Amino acid sequence: MNNKTIFSGMQPSGVITLGNYLGALKNWTELQDEYNCLYCIVDMHAITVRQDPATLRKSSRNLLMQYIASGLNPEANIIYYQSHVPAHAELAWILNCYTYMGELSRMTQFKDKSSKHNENINAGLFTYPALMAADILLFQTDVVPVGVDQKQHLEITRDIAARFNAIYGDVFKIPEPYIGKAGAKIMSLQDPSRKMSKSDEDVNATISLIDDPDTIIRKFKRAVTDSMAKVTFDEQNQAGISNLLNIYTAITGETIKNIEREFEGKGYGEFKAKVAEVVIEELRPIQQKFEELSKDNAYIDNIIKENAQKATYLATKTLRKVQKKVGFPPLIRSK
Ligand code: TRP
């Protein structure tokens, strides 16, 4: 234990993919013994694009169970719903007042999402980074594991924190990014120039954490490759095969060189079947655990309740300090 705090979160939209698992969750499980970890289900961020309420509720619970099924210990880590801890919204409001329109309009995620959801460019989508900054800063976070697509949001978080500290003294710890191991960025099986995304409309593009073995075999069979007929890591000319190599190495821990050697002179069919096999074996215990958790509502409810309390306790400490600094009057407590 190093007493440092890690915070990260995922949006509960759709079913999580092999990409989320290998790119984030699997790394998180390796950090849990060393750090104090908070893993949030960011349902407040999710509503920056339109969600069906019943689906959102279900996906949030599924995500929480998938965190646990993937190996995160809910007693050692704080796994909770963002919306259960009002301090997120309260700090986000304050931070909004220390964040500039100019810097928000430079965010690439805002530009992407507003062009994709042209009919609903709402203010929440625009101020999304202030809420994310609040998530992180509430817990005096040391380290934030994020993918490259979220690095810009972490940088703005650091800027907002430094700006606030420059005015009021050392209120927030300035968080550092933690970029996971190389090779953990998993791409679409149908278009290896794009990230594997749970919002992809092409079901063959992604492996879901709850796909059954036959589905996994079929999706890998259909994965896009090339006509070079050799299993080598070459992202320029063999993006599809390189992606499969990344998946294989992330699961087995074998080096790319060794894997290339293993499949020298062998066909893509054989390689794909082997990749499918290791994925199936990796996901099997996760799926079993997920099944068990799905049947144990009382246990999950208890995790939800207790972790929300723990997170609220920690978050409120920072929030009260901030409220005091900006000049809000103290609460009057009854004797
Ligand atoms: N914006 C992140 C994403 O879409 C999710 C997120 C919200 C997050 N708050 C966070 C990640 C705080 C790390 C830390 O992937």
Tab-separated table of C-alpha atoms and ligand atoms in Angstrom:
chain	number	residue	atom	x	y	z
A	1	MET	CA	0.000	0.000	0.000
A	2	ASN	CA	1.479	3.378	-0.951
A	3	ASN	CA	-1.416	5.473	0.378
A	4	LYS	CA	-1.909	7.194	-2.945
A	5	THR	CA	-5.365	7.633	-4.381
A	6	ILE	CA	-6.525	6.515	-7.797
A	7	PHE	CA	-9.762	7.687	-9.349
A	8	SER	CA	-11.264	6.575	-12.611
A	9	GLY	CA	-14.670	6.200	-14.152
A	10	MET	CA	-16.612	4.768	-17.040
A	11	GLN	CA	-19.870	5.780	-18.605
A	12	PRO	CA	-22.688	3.288	-18.175
A	13	SER	CA	-23.777	3.464	-21.783
A	14	GLY	CA	-24.108	0.088	-23.470
A	15	VAL	CA	-22.353	-3.130	-22.561
A	16	ILE	CA	-18.633	-2.834	-21.980
A	17	THR	CA	-16.267	-4.293	-24.516
A	18	LEU	CA	-13.071	-6.280	-24.598
A	19	GLY	CA	-11.454	-2.910	-25.353
A	20	ASN	CA	-12.712	-1.391	-22.079
A	21	TYR	CA	-11.642	-4.501	-20.229
A	22	LEU	CA	-8.113	-4.772	-21.641
A	23	GLY	CA	-7.581	-1.020	-21.870
A	24	ALA	CA	-8.863	-0.130	-18.414
A	25	LEU	CA	-10.463	-2.680	-16.097
A	26	LYS	CA	-7.710	-5.296	-16.266
A	27	ASN	CA	-5.134	-2.623	-15.392
A	28	TRP	CA	-7.317	-1.387	-12.557
A	29	THR	CA	-7.388	-4.798	-10.941
A	30	GLU	CA	-3.596	-4.774	-10.922
A	31	LEU	CA	-3.514	-1.417	-9.114
A	32	GLN	CA	-5.997	-2.224	-6.388
A	33	ASP	CA	-3.546	-3.692	-3.888
A	34	GLU	CA	-1.175	-0.794	-4.098
A	35	TYR	CA	-3.483	2.241	-4.099
A	36	ASN	CA	-6.663	3.532	-2.503
A	37	CYS	CA	-8.978	3.243	-5.463
A	38	LEU	CA	-12.272	4.827	-6.389
A	39	TYR	CA	-14.043	3.552	-9.478
A	40	CYS	CA	-17.069	5.545	-10.407
A	41	ILE	CA	-19.974	4.802	-12.711
A	42	VAL	CA	-20.435	8.210	-14.254
A	43	ASP	CA	-24.170	8.246	-14.921
A	44	MET	CA	-24.249	12.054	-14.703
A	45	HIS	CA	-21.849	12.254	-17.618
A	46	ALA	CA	-23.920	9.701	-19.510
A	47	ILE	CA	-26.959	11.975	-19.739
A	48	THR	CA	-25.012	14.538	-21.766
A	49	VAL	CA	-26.350	12.458	-24.635
A	50	ARG	CA	-29.947	11.223	-24.629
A	51	GLN	CA	-30.490	7.964	-22.707
A	52	ASP	CA	-33.482	5.735	-22.269
A	53	PRO	CA	-34.106	5.794	-18.468
A	54	ALA	CA	-34.769	2.077	-17.982
A	55	THR	CA	-31.772	1.161	-20.122
A	56	LEU	CA	-29.507	3.577	-18.265
A	57	ARG	CA	-30.554	2.140	-14.920
A	58	LYS	CA	-29.882	-1.390	-16.133
A	59	SER	CA	-26.556	-0.538	-17.764
A	60	SER	CA	-25.392	1.211	-14.602
A	61	ARG	CA	-26.060	-1.842	-12.480
A	62	ASN	CA	-24.509	-4.121	-15.087
A	63	LEU	CA	-21.390	-1.972	-15.197
A	64	LEU	CA	-21.072	-2.106	-11.436
A	65	MET	CA	-21.381	-5.893	-11.539
A	66	GLN	CA	-18.888	-6.082	-14.402
A	67	TYR	CA	-16.363	-4.076	-12.384
A	68	ILE	CA	-16.672	-6.650	-9.615
A	69	ALA	CA	-16.825	-9.660	-11.945
A	70	SER	CA	-13.598	-8.483	-13.607
A	71	GLY	CA	-11.812	-8.707	-10.295
A	72	LEU	CA	-12.243	-5.374	-8.523
A	73	ASN	CA	-12.825	-6.032	-4.871
A	74	PRO	CA	-15.779	-3.886	-3.746
A	75	GLU	CA	-14.670	-3.991	-0.141
A	76	ALA	CA	-11.157	-2.709	-0.836
A	77	ASN	CA	-12.141	-0.241	-3.567
A	78	ILE	CA	-14.908	2.336	-3.566
A	79	ILE	CA	-17.135	1.387	-6.474
A	80	TYR	CA	-20.128	3.688	-6.702
A	81	TYR	CA	-22.618	5.683	-8.754
A	82	GLN	CA	-21.719	9.310	-9.366
A	83	SER	CA	-25.363	10.367	-8.976
A	84	HIS	CA	-25.444	8.959	-5.423
A	85	VAL	CA	-22.863	11.475	-4.254
A	86	PRO	CA	-24.277	15.008	-4.607
A	87	ALA	CA	-20.849	16.557	-3.935
A	88	HIS	CA	-19.958	15.818	-7.587
A	89	ALA	CA	-22.633	18.190	-8.846
A	90	GLU	CA	-21.938	20.777	-6.166
A	91	LEU	CA	-18.215	20.955	-6.857
A	92	ALA	CA	-18.813	20.846	-10.612
A	93	TRP	CA	-20.922	23.994	-10.329
A	94	ILE	CA	-18.204	25.820	-8.463
A	95	LEU	CA	-15.515	24.675	-10.896
A	96	ASN	CA	-17.676	25.829	-13.807
A	97	CYS	CA	-17.117	29.318	-12.482
A	98	TYR	CA	-13.357	28.822	-12.756
A	99	THR	CA	-13.388	27.342	-16.249
A	100	TYR	CA	-13.301	29.399	-19.421
A	101	MET	CA	-15.561	29.070	-22.450
A	102	GLY	CA	-12.440	29.265	-24.592
A	103	GLU	CA	-10.748	26.249	-23.043
A	104	LEU	CA	-13.947	24.195	-23.102
A	105	SER	CA	-14.486	24.929	-26.764
A	106	ARG	CA	-11.057	23.493	-27.569
A	107	MET	CA	-11.966	20.055	-26.220
A	108	THR	CA	-11.873	17.502	-29.025
A	109	GLN	CA	-14.486	15.299	-27.345
A	110	PHE	CA	-16.914	18.220	-27.328
A	111	LYS	CA	-16.252	18.883	-30.991
A	112	ASP	CA	-16.722	15.198	-31.873
A	113	LYS	CA	-19.843	14.664	-29.811
A	114	SER	CA	-21.522	17.884	-30.853
A	115	SER	CA	-21.052	17.014	-34.496
A	116	LYS	CA	-22.386	13.498	-33.843
A	117	HIS	CA	-25.366	14.682	-31.777
A	118	ASN	CA	-26.176	17.689	-33.823
A	119	GLU	CA	-29.775	17.839	-32.542
A	120	ASN	CA	-28.745	17.982	-28.888
A	121	ILE	CA	-25.729	20.202	-28.288
A	122	ASN	CA	-26.553	20.905	-24.664
A	123	ALA	CA	-24.714	22.898	-22.021
A	124	GLY	CA	-23.885	19.704	-20.084
A	125	LEU	CA	-21.977	18.362	-23.055
A	126	PHE	CA	-20.012	21.595	-23.113
A	127	THR	CA	-19.212	21.681	-19.388
A	128	TYR	CA	-18.569	17.916	-19.204
A	129	PRO	CA	-14.870	18.525	-18.331
A	130	ALA	CA	-15.783	20.614	-15.262
A	131	LEU	CA	-17.797	17.686	-13.898
A	132	MET	CA	-14.938	15.337	-14.663
A	133	ALA	CA	-12.543	17.703	-12.896
A	134	ALA	CA	-14.871	17.661	-9.883
A	135	ASP	CA	-14.893	13.832	-9.890
A	136	ILE	CA	-11.133	13.733	-9.698
A	137	LEU	CA	-10.429	16.701	-7.423
A	138	LEU	CA	-13.030	15.785	-4.783
A	139	PHE	CA	-10.891	12.876	-3.649
A	140	GLN	CA	-7.463	14.581	-3.694
A	141	THR	CA	-6.551	12.064	-6.380
A	142	ASP	CA	-2.891	11.357	-7.105
A	143	VAL	CA	-3.248	9.258	-10.220
A	144	VAL	CA	-5.904	8.922	-12.912
A	145	PRO	CA	-5.728	5.937	-15.261
A	146	VAL	CA	-7.152	7.145	-18.559
A	147	GLY	CA	-6.963	6.295	-22.218
A	148	VAL	CA	-5.360	8.716	-24.653
A	149	ASP	CA	-8.804	10.059	-25.624
A	150	GLN	CA	-9.280	11.411	-22.082
A	151	LYS	CA	-5.851	12.972	-21.679
A	152	GLN	CA	-7.058	16.384	-22.720
A	153	HIS	CA	-9.723	16.254	-19.999
A	154	LEU	CA	-7.088	15.425	-17.444
A	155	GLU	CA	-4.989	18.351	-18.603
A	156	ILE	CA	-7.882	20.772	-18.188
A	157	THR	CA	-8.500	19.272	-14.738
A	158	ARG	CA	-4.922	20.089	-13.807
A	159	ASP	CA	-5.303	23.622	-15.189
A	160	ILE	CA	-8.519	24.242	-13.255
A	161	ALA	CA	-6.991	22.886	-10.042
A	162	ALA	CA	-3.841	24.996	-10.416
A	163	ARG	CA	-5.923	28.094	-11.156
A	164	PHE	CA	-8.053	27.522	-8.071
A	165	ASN	CA	-5.000	26.846	-5.895
A	166	ALA	CA	-3.309	30.003	-7.173
A	167	ILE	CA	-6.208	32.041	-5.802
A	168	TYR	CA	-7.055	30.183	-2.588
A	169	GLY	CA	-3.940	28.286	-1.561
A	170	ASP	CA	-3.364	24.538	-1.702
A	171	VAL	CA	-6.895	23.200	-1.840
A	172	PHE	CA	-6.574	20.535	-4.536
A	173	LYS	CA	-3.920	17.959	-5.218
A	174	ILE	CA	-2.803	18.161	-8.853
A	175	PRO	CA	-3.466	14.713	-10.378
A	176	GLU	CA	-1.124	12.844	-12.706
A	177	PRO	CA	-2.250	10.725	-15.642
A	178	TYR	CA	-1.534	7.010	-15.602
A	179	ILE	CA	-1.300	5.730	-19.126
A	180	GLY	CA	-1.705	1.978	-19.167
A	181	LYS	CA	0.670	-0.499	-20.719
A	182	ALA	CA	1.392	-0.187	-24.422
A	183	GLY	CA	-0.718	-2.483	-26.505
A	184	ALA	CA	-3.804	-2.014	-24.421
A	185	LYS	CA	-5.550	0.175	-26.974
A	186	ILE	CA	-7.913	-2.195	-28.709
A	187	MET	CA	-9.394	-1.262	-32.074
A	188	SER	CA	-12.612	-2.167	-33.891
A	189	LEU	CA	-12.538	-5.632	-35.473
A	190	GLN	CA	-14.237	-4.224	-38.561
A	191	ASP	CA	-12.316	-0.968	-38.931
A	192	PRO	CA	-8.960	-1.175	-37.133
A	193	SER	CA	-8.351	2.550	-37.635
A	194	ARG	CA	-11.067	3.240	-35.035
A	195	LYS	CA	-11.165	2.447	-31.346
A	196	MET	CA	-13.329	-0.496	-30.257
A	197	SER	CA	-16.317	1.400	-28.907
A	198	LYS	CA	-19.333	0.205	-26.998
A	199	SER	CA	-21.481	2.632	-28.973
A	200	ASP	CA	-20.472	1.099	-32.330
A	201	GLU	CA	-23.569	0.167	-34.317
A	202	ASP	CA	-21.852	-2.721	-36.088
A	203	VAL	CA	-22.091	-5.628	-33.609
A	204	ASN	CA	-19.247	-7.419	-35.385
A	205	ALA	CA	-16.886	-4.569	-34.588
A	206	THR	CA	-16.772	-5.251	-30.857
A	207	ILE	CA	-16.480	-8.146	-28.444
A	208	SER	CA	-18.762	-7.605	-25.498
A	209	LEU	CA	-17.748	-8.816	-22.063
A	210	ILE	CA	-20.806	-11.048	-22.074
A	211	ASP	CA	-20.538	-12.553	-25.577
A	212	ASP	CA	-20.805	-16.339	-25.581
A	213	PRO	CA	-18.017	-18.510	-27.050
A	214	ASP	CA	-19.702	-19.101	-30.423
A	215	THR	CA	-20.258	-15.391	-30.902
A	216	ILE	CA	-16.642	-14.655	-30.040
A	217	ILE	CA	-15.377	-17.258	-32.523
A	218	ARG	CA	-17.653	-15.902	-35.239
A	219	LYS	CA	-16.635	-12.267	-34.653
A	220	PHE	CA	-12.930	-13.079	-34.817
A	221	LYS	CA	-13.476	-15.115	-37.982
A	222	ARG	CA	-15.013	-12.036	-39.553
A	223	ALA	CA	-12.369	-9.627	-38.271
A	224	VAL	CA	-10.825	-7.525	-41.020
A	225	THR	CA	-7.278	-8.513	-41.992
A	226	ASP	CA	-5.192	-8.044	-45.163
A	227	SER	CA	-3.729	-10.083	-47.980
A	228	MET	CA	-0.140	-10.178	-46.778
A	229	ALA	CA	-0.564	-13.629	-45.279
A	230	LYS	CA	1.851	-13.284	-42.377
A	231	VAL	CA	1.245	-12.674	-38.694
A	232	THR	CA	3.454	-9.645	-38.069
A	233	PHE	CA	3.023	-6.459	-36.100
A	234	ASP	CA	2.805	-3.662	-38.654
A	235	GLU	CA	0.197	-1.047	-37.767
A	236	GLN	CA	0.696	0.787	-41.076
A	237	ASN	CA	0.056	-2.063	-43.450
A	238	GLN	CA	-1.523	-4.727	-41.238
A	239	ALA	CA	-3.703	-2.792	-38.816
A	240	GLY	CA	-6.180	-5.644	-38.352
A	241	ILE	CA	-3.561	-8.295	-37.600
A	242	SER	CA	-1.686	-5.863	-35.342
A	243	ASN	CA	-4.882	-5.321	-33.362
A	244	LEU	CA	-5.312	-9.074	-32.920
A	245	LEU	CA	-1.708	-9.288	-31.783
A	246	ASN	CA	-2.394	-6.559	-29.231
A	247	ILE	CA	-5.361	-8.490	-27.892
A	248	TYR	CA	-3.324	-11.678	-27.692
A	249	THR	CA	-0.402	-10.052	-25.915
A	250	ALA	CA	-2.641	-8.147	-23.477
A	251	ILE	CA	-4.261	-11.407	-22.385
A	252	THR	CA	-1.383	-13.859	-22.419
A	253	GLY	CA	1.439	-11.501	-21.440
A	254	GLU	CA	3.523	-13.070	-24.251
A	255	THR	CA	5.737	-10.636	-26.173
A	256	ILE	CA	4.743	-9.688	-29.711
A	257	LYS	CA	8.013	-11.192	-30.992
A	258	ASN	CA	7.225	-14.556	-29.433
A	259	ILE	CA	3.698	-14.539	-30.799
A	260	GLU	CA	4.957	-13.722	-34.283
A	261	ARG	CA	7.338	-16.644	-33.983
A	262	GLU	CA	4.564	-18.942	-32.749
A	263	PHE	CA	2.498	-18.218	-35.861
A	264	GLU	CA	5.253	-18.092	-38.428
A	265	GLY	CA	4.143	-19.844	-41.593
A	266	LYS	CA	0.618	-20.316	-40.250
A	267	GLY	CA	-2.568	-18.932	-41.762
A	268	TYR	CA	-4.813	-16.161	-40.458
A	269	GLY	CA	-7.580	-18.693	-39.804
A	270	GLU	CA	-5.458	-20.535	-37.301
A	271	PHE	CA	-4.252	-17.316	-35.652
A	272	LYS	CA	-7.785	-15.946	-35.323
A	273	ALA	CA	-9.021	-19.208	-33.797
A	274	LYS	CA	-6.249	-19.022	-31.211
A	275	VAL	CA	-7.023	-15.392	-30.359
A	276	ALA	CA	-10.692	-16.311	-29.959
A	277	GLU	CA	-9.721	-19.162	-27.667
A	278	VAL	CA	-7.665	-17.032	-25.268
A	279	VAL	CA	-10.398	-14.389	-25.197
A	280	ILE	CA	-13.035	-17.017	-24.392
A	281	GLU	CA	-10.904	-18.411	-21.566
A	282	GLU	CA	-10.189	-14.926	-20.196
A	283	LEU	CA	-13.874	-14.001	-20.174
A	284	ARG	CA	-15.228	-17.313	-18.885
A	285	PRO	CA	-14.655	-16.694	-15.145
A	286	ILE	CA	-15.803	-13.084	-15.503
A	287	GLN	CA	-19.052	-14.199	-17.077
A	288	GLN	CA	-19.605	-16.822	-14.403
A	289	LYS	CA	-19.058	-14.305	-11.657
A	290	PHE	CA	-21.358	-11.835	-13.419
A	291	GLU	CA	-24.090	-14.497	-13.547
A	292	GLU	CA	-23.731	-15.148	-9.825
A	293	LEU	CA	-23.807	-11.449	-8.962
A	294	SER	CA	-26.906	-10.926	-11.108
A	295	LYS	CA	-28.750	-13.322	-8.850
A	296	ASP	CA	-27.610	-11.726	-5.625
A	297	ASN	CA	-29.551	-8.488	-5.462
A	298	ALA	CA	-29.193	-8.010	-1.731
A	299	TYR	CA	-25.408	-8.243	-1.931
A	300	ILE	CA	-25.187	-5.737	-4.792
A	301	ASP	CA	-27.619	-3.349	-3.105
A	302	ASN	CA	-25.473	-3.410	-0.025
A	303	ILE	CA	-22.311	-2.643	-2.025
A	304	ILE	CA	-24.100	0.275	-3.652
A	305	LYS	CA	-25.252	1.674	-0.343
A	306	GLU	CA	-22.020	1.290	1.573
A	307	ASN	CA	-19.767	2.584	-1.159
A	308	ALA	CA	-21.949	5.651	-1.709
A	309	GLN	CA	-21.583	6.421	1.979
A	310	LYS	CA	-17.808	6.020	1.890
A	311	ALA	CA	-17.484	8.213	-1.193
A	312	THR	CA	-19.815	10.839	0.265
A	313	TYR	CA	-17.763	11.023	3.432
A	314	LEU	CA	-14.495	11.603	1.561
A	315	ALA	CA	-15.975	13.954	-1.040
A	316	THR	CA	-17.704	16.132	1.521
A	317	LYS	CA	-14.412	16.903	3.236
A	318	THR	CA	-13.023	18.530	0.087
A	319	LEU	CA	-16.325	20.144	-0.830
A	320	ARG	CA	-16.682	21.889	2.555
A	321	LYS	CA	-13.150	23.238	2.278
A	322	VAL	CA	-13.853	24.620	-1.189
A	323	GLN	CA	-17.163	26.169	-0.146
A	324	LYS	CA	-15.428	27.923	2.702
A	325	LYS	CA	-12.627	29.193	0.455
A	326	VAL	CA	-14.991	30.759	-2.066
A	327	GLY	CA	-16.964	32.470	0.686
A	328	PHE	CA	-20.108	30.415	1.207
A	329	PRO	CA	-21.450	30.854	4.738
A	330	PRO	CA	-20.890	27.950	7.117
A	331	LEU	CA	-23.744	25.569	7.847
A	332	ILE	CA	-25.467	26.241	11.142
A	333	ARG	CA	-25.796	22.986	13.027
A	334	SER	CA	-28.469	22.437	15.626
A	335	LYS	CA	-27.050	21.819	19.088
B	1	TRP	N1	-14.889	10.951	-19.369
B	1	TRP	C1	-14.483	9.606	-19.109
B	1	TRP	C2	-14.775	8.755	-20.345
B	1	TRP	O1	-15.698	9.001	-21.053
B	1	TRP	C3	-15.212	9.030	-17.923
B	1	TRP	C4	-14.892	9.781	-16.682
B	1	TRP	C5	-15.707	10.635	-16.001
B	1	TRP	C6	-13.661	9.746	-15.978
B	1	TRP	N2	-15.093	11.115	-14.918
B	1	TRP	C7	-13.831	10.601	-14.863
B	1	TRP	C8	-12.456	9.073	-16.176
B	1	TRP	C9	-12.794	10.840	-13.960
B	1	TRP	C10	-11.408	9.298	-15.272
B	1	TRP	C11	-11.598	10.174	-14.188
B	1	TRP	O2	-14.096	7.789	-20.577
